Coordinates of C-alpha atoms in Angstrom, one line a residue:
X1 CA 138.0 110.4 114.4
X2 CA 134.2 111.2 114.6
X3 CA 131.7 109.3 112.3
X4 CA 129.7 112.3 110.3
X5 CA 126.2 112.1 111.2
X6 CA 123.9 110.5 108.9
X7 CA 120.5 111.6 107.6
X8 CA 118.0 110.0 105.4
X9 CA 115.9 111.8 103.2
X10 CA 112.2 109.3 102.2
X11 CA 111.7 110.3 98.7
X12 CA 110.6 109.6 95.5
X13 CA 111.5 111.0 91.6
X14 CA 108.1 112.9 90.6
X15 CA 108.1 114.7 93.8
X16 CA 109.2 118.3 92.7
X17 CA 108.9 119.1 97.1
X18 CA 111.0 115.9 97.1
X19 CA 113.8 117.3 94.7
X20 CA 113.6 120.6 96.8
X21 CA 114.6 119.5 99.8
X22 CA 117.2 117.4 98.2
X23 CA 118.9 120.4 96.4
X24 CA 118.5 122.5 100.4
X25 CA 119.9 119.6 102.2
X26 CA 123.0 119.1 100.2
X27 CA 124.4 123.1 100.6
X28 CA 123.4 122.3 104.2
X29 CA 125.5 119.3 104.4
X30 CA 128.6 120.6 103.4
X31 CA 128.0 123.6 106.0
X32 CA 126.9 121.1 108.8
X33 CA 129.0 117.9 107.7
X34 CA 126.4 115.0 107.7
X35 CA 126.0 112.9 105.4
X36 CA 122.7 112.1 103.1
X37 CA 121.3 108.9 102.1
X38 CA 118.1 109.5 99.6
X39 CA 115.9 106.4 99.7
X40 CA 112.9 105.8 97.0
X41 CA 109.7 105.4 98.8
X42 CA 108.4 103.7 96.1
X43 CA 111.1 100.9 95.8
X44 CA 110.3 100.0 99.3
X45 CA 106.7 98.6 100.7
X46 CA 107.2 99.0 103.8
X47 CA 108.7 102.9 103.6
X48 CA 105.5 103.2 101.2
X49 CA 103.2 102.2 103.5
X50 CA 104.9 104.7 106.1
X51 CA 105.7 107.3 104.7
X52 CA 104.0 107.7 101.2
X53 CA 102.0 111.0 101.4
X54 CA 104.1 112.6 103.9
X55 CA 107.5 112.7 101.6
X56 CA 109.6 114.5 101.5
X57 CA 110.6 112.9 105.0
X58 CA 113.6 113.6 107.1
X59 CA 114.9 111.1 109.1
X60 CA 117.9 110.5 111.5
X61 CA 117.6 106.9 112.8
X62 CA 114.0 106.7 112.6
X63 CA 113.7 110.2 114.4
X64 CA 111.4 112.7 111.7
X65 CA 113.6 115.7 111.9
X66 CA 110.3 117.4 109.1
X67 CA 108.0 116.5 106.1
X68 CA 107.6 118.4 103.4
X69 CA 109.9 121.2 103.7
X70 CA 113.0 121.6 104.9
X71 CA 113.0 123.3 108.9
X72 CA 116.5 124.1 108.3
X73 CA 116.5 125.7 112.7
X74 CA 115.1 122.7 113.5
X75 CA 117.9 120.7 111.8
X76 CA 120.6 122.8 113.0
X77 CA 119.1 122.9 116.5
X78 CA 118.5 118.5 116.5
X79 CA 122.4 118.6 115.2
X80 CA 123.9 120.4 117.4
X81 CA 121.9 118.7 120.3
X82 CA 122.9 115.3 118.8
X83 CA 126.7 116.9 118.2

């Protein structure tokens, strides 16, 4: 059996672009079956350091799939590449 796909979303609480994308990605998750881990830039130095103005950030081992807003075709497109 296949592993779902796992994407991390670099956010943090006060971010209302942050809880946007949050909110997108989880209808888009159930459609597209990968999971979400959500991890606090602001609990983390060195994801601070990285990533601080540019949350929301989507990542999939390391790769940015988008900042800020959600690309969902260029999601899709990096999924089903990845399949």
């Amino acid at each position: 059996m296949k592993q779902a796909t796992r994407l991390t979303l670099i956010s943090r609480r006060y971010c209302h672009l942050c809880q946007d994308m949050e909110v997108a990605l989880a209808s888009l998750a159930e459609e597209l079956a990968f999971d979400l881990e959500v991890l606090d830039v602001d609990a983390d130095a060195a994801l601070e350091e990285r990533y601080d103005e540019l949350v929301p950030v989507l990542l999939h081992h390391g790769h940015e799939l988008c900042h800020y807003f959600l690309e969902v075709g260029k999601v899709r497109d990096y999924l089903s590449k990845i399949g």
